[in-house]
PDB file of C-alpha atoms in Angstrom:
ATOM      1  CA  UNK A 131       0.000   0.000   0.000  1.00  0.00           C
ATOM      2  CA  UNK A 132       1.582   3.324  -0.985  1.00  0.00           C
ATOM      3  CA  UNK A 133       4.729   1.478  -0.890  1.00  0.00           C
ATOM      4  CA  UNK A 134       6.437   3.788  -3.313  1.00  0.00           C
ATOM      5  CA  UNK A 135       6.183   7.323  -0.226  1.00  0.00           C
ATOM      6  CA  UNK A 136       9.564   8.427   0.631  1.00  0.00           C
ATOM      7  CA  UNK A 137      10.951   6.985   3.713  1.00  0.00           C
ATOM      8  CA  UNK A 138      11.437  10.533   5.310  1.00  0.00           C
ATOM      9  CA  UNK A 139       7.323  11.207   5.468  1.00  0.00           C
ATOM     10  CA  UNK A 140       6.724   7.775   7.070  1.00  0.00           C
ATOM     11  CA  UNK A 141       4.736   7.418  10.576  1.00  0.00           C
ATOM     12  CA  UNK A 142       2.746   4.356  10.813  1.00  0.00           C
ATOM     13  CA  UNK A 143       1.469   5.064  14.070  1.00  0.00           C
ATOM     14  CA  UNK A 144      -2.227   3.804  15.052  1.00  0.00           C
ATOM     15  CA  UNK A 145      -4.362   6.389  15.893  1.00  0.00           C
ATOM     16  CA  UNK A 146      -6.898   5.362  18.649  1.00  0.00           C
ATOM     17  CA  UNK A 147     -10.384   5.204  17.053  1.00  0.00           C
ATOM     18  CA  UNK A 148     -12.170   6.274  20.576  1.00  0.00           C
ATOM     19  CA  UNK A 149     -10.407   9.751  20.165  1.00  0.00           C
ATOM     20  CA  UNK A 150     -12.678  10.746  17.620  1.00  0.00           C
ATOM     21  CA  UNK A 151     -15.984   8.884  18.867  1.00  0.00           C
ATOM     22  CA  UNK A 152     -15.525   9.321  22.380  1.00  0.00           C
ATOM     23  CA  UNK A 153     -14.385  13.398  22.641  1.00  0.00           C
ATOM     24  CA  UNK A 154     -15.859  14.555  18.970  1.00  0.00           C
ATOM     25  CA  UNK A 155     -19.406  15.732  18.634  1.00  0.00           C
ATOM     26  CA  UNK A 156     -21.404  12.627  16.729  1.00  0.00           C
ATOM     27  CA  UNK A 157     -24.284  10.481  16.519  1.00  0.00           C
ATOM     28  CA  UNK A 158     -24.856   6.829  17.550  1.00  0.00           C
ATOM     29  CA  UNK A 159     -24.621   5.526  13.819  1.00  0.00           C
ATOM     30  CA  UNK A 160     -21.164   6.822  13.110  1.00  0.00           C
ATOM     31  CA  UNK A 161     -20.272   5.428  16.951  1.00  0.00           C
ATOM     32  CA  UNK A 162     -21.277   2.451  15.056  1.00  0.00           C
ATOM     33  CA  UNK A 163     -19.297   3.015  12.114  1.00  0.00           C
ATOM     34  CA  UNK A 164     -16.219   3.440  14.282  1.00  0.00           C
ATOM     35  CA  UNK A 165     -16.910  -0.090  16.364  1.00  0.00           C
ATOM     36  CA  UNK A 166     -17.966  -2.128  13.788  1.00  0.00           C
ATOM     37  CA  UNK A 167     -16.921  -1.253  10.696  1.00  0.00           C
ATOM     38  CA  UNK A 168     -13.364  -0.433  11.162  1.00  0.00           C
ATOM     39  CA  UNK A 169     -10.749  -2.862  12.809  1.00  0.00           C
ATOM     40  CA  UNK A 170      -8.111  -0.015  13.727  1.00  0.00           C
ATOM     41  CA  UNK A 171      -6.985   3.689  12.053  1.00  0.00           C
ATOM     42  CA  UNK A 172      -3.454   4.535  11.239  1.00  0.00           C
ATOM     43  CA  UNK A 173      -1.445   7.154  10.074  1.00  0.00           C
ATOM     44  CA  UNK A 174       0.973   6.160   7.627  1.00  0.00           C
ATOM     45  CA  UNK A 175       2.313   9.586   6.308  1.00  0.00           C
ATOM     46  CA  UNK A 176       2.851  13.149   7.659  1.00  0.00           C
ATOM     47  CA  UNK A 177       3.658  15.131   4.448  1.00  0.00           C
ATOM     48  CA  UNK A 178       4.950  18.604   5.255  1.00  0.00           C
ATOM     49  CA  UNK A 179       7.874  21.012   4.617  1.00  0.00           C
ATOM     50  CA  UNK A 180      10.520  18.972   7.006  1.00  0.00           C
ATOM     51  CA  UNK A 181       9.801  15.563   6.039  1.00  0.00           C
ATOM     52  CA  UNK A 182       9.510  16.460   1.996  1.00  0.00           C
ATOM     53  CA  UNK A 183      11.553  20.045   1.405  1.00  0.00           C
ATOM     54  CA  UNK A 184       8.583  21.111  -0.286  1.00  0.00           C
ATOM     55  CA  UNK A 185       7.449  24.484   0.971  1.00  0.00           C
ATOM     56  CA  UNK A 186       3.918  24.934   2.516  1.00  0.00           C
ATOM     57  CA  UNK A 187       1.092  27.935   1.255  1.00  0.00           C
ATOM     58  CA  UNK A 188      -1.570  29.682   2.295  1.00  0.00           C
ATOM     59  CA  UNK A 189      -3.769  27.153   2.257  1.00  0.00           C
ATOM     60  CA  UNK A 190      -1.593  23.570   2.844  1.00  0.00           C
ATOM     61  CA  UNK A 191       0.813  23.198   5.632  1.00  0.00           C
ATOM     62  CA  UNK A 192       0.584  19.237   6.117  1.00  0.00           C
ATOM     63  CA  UNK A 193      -0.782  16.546   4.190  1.00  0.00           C
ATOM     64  CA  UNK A 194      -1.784  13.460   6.424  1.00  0.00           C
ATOM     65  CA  UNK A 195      -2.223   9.701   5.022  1.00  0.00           C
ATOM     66  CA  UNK A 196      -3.872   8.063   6.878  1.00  0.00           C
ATOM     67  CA  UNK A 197      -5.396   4.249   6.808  1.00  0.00           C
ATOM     68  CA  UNK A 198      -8.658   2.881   7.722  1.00  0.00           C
ATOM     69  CA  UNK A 199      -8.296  -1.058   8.388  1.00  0.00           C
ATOM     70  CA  UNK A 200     -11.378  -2.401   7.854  1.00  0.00           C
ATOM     71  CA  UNK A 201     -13.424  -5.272   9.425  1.00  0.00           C
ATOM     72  CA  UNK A 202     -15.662  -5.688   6.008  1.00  0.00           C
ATOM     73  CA  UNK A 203     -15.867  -3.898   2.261  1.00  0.00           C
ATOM     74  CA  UNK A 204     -18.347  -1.071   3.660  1.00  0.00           C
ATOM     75  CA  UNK A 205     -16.356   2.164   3.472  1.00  0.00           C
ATOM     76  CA  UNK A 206     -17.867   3.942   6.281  1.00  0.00           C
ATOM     77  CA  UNK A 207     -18.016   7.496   4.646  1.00  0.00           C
ATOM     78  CA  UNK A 208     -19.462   9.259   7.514  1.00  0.00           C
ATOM     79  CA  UNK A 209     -16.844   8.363  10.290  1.00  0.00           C
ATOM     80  CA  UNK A 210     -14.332   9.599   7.448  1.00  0.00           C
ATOM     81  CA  UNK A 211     -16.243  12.995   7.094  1.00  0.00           C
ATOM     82  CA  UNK A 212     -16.244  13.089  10.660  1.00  0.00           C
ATOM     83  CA  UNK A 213     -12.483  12.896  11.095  1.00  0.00           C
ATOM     84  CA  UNK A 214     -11.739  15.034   8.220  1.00  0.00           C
ATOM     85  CA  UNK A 215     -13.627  17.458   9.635  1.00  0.00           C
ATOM     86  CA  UNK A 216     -11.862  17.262  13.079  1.00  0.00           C
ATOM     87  CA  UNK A 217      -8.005  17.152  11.550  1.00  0.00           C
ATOM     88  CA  UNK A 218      -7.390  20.533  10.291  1.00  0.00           C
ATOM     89  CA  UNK A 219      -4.863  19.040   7.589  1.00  0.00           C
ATOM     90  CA  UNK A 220      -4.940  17.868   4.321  1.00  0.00           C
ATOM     91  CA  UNK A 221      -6.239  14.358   4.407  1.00  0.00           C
ATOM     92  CA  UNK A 222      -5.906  11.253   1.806  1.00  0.00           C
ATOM     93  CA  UNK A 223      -7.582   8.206   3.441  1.00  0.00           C
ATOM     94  CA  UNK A 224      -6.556   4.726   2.169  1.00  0.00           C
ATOM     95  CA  UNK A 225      -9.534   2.009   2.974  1.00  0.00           C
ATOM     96  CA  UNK A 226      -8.211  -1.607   3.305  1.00  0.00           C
ATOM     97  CA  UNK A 227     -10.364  -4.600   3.295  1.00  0.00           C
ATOM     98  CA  UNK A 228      -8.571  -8.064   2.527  1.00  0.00           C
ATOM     99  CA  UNK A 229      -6.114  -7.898  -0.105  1.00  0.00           C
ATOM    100  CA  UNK A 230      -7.744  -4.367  -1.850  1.00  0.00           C
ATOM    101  CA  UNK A 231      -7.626  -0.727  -0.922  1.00  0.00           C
ATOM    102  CA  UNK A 232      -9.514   2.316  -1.865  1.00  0.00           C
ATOM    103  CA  UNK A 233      -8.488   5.871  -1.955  1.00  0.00           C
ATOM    104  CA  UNK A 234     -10.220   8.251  -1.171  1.00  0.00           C
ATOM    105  CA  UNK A 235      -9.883  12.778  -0.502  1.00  0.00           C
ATOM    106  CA  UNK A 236     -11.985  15.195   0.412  1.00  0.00           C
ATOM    107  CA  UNK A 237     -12.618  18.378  -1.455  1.00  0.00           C
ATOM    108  CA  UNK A 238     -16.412  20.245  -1.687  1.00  0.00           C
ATOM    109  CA  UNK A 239     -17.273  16.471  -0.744  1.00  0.00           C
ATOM    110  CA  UNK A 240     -15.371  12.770  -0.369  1.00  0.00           C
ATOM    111  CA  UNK A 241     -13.973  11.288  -3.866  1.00  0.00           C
ATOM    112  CA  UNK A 242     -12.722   8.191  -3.887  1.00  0.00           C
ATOM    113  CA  UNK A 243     -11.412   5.701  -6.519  1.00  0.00           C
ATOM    114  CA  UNK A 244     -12.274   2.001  -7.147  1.00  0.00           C
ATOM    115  CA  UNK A 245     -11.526  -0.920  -5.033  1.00  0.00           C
ATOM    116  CA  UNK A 246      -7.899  -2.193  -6.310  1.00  0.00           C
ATOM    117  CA  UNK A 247      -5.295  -4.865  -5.301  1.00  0.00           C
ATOM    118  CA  UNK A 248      -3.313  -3.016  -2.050  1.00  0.00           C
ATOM    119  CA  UNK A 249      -0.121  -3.724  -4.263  1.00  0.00           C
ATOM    120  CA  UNK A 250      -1.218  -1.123  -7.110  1.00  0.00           C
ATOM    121  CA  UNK A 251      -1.736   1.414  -4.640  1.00  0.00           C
ATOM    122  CA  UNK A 252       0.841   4.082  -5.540  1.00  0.00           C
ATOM    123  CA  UNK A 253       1.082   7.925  -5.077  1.00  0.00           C
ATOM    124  CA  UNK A 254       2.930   9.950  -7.227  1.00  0.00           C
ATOM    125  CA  UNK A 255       4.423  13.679  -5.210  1.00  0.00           C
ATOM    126  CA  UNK A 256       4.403  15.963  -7.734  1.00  0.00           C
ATOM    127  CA  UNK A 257       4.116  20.332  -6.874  1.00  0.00           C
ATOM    128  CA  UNK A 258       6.482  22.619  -6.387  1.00  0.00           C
ATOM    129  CA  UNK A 259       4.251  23.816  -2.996  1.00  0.00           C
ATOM    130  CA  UNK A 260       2.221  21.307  -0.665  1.00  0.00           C
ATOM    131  CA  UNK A 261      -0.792  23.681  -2.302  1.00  0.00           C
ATOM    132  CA  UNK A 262       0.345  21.795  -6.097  1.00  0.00           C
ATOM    133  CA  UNK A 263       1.105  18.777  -4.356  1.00  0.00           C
ATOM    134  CA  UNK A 264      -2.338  18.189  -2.808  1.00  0.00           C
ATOM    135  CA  UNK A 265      -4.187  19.204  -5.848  1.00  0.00           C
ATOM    136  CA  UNK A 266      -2.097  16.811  -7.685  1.00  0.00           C
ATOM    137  CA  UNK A 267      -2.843  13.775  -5.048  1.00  0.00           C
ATOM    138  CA  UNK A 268      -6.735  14.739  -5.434  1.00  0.00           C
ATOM    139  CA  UNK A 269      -6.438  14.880  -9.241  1.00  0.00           C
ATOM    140  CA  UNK A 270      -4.797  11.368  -8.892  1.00  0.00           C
ATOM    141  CA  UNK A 271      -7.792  10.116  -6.693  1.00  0.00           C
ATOM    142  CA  UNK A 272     -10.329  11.229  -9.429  1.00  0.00           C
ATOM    143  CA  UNK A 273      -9.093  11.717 -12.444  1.00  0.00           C
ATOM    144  CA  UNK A 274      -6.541   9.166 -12.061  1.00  0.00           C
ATOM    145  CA  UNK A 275      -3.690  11.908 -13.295  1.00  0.00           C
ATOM    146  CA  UNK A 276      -1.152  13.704 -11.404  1.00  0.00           C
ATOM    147  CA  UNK A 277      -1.912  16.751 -13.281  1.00  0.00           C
ATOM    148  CA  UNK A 278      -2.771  19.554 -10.739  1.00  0.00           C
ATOM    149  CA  UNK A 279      -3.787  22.017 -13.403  1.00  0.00           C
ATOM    150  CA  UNK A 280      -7.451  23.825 -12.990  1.00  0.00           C
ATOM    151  CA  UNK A 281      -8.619  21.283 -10.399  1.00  0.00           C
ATOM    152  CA  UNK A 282     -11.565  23.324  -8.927  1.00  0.00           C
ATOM    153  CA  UNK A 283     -12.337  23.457 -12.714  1.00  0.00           C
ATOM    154  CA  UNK A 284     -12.314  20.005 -13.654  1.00  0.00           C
ATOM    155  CA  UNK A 285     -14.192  19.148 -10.670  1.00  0.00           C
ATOM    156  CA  UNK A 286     -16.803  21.969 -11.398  1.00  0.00           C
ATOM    157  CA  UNK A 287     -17.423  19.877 -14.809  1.00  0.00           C
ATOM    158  CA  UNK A 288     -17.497  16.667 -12.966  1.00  0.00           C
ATOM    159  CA  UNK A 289     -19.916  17.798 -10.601  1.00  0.00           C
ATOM    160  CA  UNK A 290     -22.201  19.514 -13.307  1.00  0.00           C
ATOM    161  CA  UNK A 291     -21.670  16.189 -15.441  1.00  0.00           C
ATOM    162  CA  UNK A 292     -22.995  14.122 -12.478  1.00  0.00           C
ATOM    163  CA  UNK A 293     -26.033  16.255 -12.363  1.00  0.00           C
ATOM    164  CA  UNK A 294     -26.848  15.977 -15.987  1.00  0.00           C
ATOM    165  CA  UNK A 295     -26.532  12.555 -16.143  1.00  0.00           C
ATOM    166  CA  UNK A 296     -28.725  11.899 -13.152  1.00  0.00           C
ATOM    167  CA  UNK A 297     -31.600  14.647 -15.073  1.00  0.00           C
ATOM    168  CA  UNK A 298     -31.090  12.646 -17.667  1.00  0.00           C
ATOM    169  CA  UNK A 299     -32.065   9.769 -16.066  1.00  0.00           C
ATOM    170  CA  UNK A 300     -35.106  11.087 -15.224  1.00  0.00           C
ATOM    171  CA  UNK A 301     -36.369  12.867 -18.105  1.00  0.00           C
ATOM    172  CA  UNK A 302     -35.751   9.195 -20.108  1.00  0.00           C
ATOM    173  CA  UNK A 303     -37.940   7.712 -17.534  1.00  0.00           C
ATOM    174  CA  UNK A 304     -40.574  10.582 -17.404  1.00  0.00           C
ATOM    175  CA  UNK A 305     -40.976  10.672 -21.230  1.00  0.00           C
ATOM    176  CA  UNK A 306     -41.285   6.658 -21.492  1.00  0.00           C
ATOM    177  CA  UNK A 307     -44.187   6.929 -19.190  1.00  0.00           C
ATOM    178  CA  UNK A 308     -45.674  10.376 -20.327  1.00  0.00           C
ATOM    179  CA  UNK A 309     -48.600   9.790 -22.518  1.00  0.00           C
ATOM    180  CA  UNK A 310     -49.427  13.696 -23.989  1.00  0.00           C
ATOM    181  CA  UNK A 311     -47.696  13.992 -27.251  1.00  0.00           C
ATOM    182  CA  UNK A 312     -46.444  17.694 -26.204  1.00  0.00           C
ATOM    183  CA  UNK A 313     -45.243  16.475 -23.062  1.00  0.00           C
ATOM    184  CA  UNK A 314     -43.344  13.679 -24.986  1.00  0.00           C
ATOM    185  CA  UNK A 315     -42.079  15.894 -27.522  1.00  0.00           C
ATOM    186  CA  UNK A 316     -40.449  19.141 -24.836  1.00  0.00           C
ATOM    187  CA  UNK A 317     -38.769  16.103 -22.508  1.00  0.00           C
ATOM    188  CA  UNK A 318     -37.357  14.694 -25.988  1.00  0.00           C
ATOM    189  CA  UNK A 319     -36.185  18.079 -26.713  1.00  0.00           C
ATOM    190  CA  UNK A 320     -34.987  18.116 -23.130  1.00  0.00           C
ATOM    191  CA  UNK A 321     -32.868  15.341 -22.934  1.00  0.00           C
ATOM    192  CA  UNK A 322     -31.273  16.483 -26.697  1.00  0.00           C
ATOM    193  CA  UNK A 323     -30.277  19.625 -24.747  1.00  0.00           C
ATOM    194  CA  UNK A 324     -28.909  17.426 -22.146  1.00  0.00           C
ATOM    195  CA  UNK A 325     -26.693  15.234 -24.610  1.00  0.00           C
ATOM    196  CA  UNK A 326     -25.602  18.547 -25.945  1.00  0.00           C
ATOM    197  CA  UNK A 327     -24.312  19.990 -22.901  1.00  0.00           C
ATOM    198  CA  UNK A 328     -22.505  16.318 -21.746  1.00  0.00           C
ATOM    199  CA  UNK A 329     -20.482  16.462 -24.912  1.00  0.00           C
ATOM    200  CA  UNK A 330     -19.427  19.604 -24.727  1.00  0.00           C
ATOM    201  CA  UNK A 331     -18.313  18.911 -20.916  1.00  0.00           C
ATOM    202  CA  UNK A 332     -16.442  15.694 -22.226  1.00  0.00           C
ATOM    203  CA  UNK A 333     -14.972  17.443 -24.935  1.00  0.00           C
ATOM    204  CA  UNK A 334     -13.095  20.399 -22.293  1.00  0.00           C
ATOM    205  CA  UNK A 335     -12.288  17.749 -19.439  1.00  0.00           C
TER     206      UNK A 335
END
């Protein structure tokens, strides 16, 4: 897992889970999440100036890996959200269930990539600040490139992308059921409008 981080940022000290459930503000279901869900939480990496001689910014000092063991394949997204809300750093969480692992970051919201074997796992530090470098590990986790360029951007598009295609969705199942011809014929012209706007999206991302 992530076996290709420089020696200098590595920690790999378990972090006690009750920390977070115990003295954090949070609801009975996450508590769950926390006991159930997730054998024991580590962090593997502490990614700042003195451990990488990349300068920090305005907005990134440190960049924290850390690992969520886990007793099953659920991810359990809202005991993530919870710590990432409690660590004031930069966080990329690796999920580990059996033999596969999951990354995952969190921006306006969690992204994560696909389940994949533990030994693929690899995390490429590329930025000339710790502001470039974490854009470039959250490009990695959705995009699957390293390229830090007009991030917000590309995850504006992705977001708006996700929303078409989910109105798209609908309108195809309103206008199979929709007996008025009229009707029929402005969610037709709908959805055209819709496959306009998606290609245009693909074609700048």
């Amino acid at each position: 897992m992530l076996n290709n981080l420089p020696s200098t940022v590595l920690v790999n000290r378990v972090m006690p889970k009750k920390a977070f459930y115990e003295h954090l503000k949070t609801t009975a279901a996450i508590k769950e999440q926390f006991v159930q869900q997730i054998e024991r939480i580590e962090m593997v990496a502490s990614i700042k100036e003195a451990s990488i001689h990349i300068p920090g910014d305005k907005d990134v000092a440190e960049i924290d890996v850390l690992a969520f063991h886990l007793k099953g394949a659920d991810v359990p997204y809202e005991a993530i959200e919870l710590v990432a809300r409690s660590i004031p750093n930069r966080l990329l969480f690796v999920c580990l269930a059996d033999e596969s692992c999951k990354l995952l970051v969190r921006r306006d919201r969690l992204y994560e990539t696909d389940w994949m074997p533990t030994d693929d796992a690899k995390l490429e530090l590329a930025g000339s600040t710790l502001g470039e470098l974490w854009d470039s590990i959250s490009s990695q986790v959705v995009f699957g490139s390293a390229s830090p360029v007009d991030l917000n951007g590309r995850l504006e598009c992705k977001r708006r992308s996700e929303a078409l295609r989910l109105e798209l969705e609908q309108v195809e199942r309103k206008r199979r059921s929709e007996k008025q011809i009229a009707k029929r014929n402005a969610l037709f012209d709908r959805k055209r409008a819709i496959e306009a706007e998606l290609s245009r999206l693909e074609g700048e991302s």
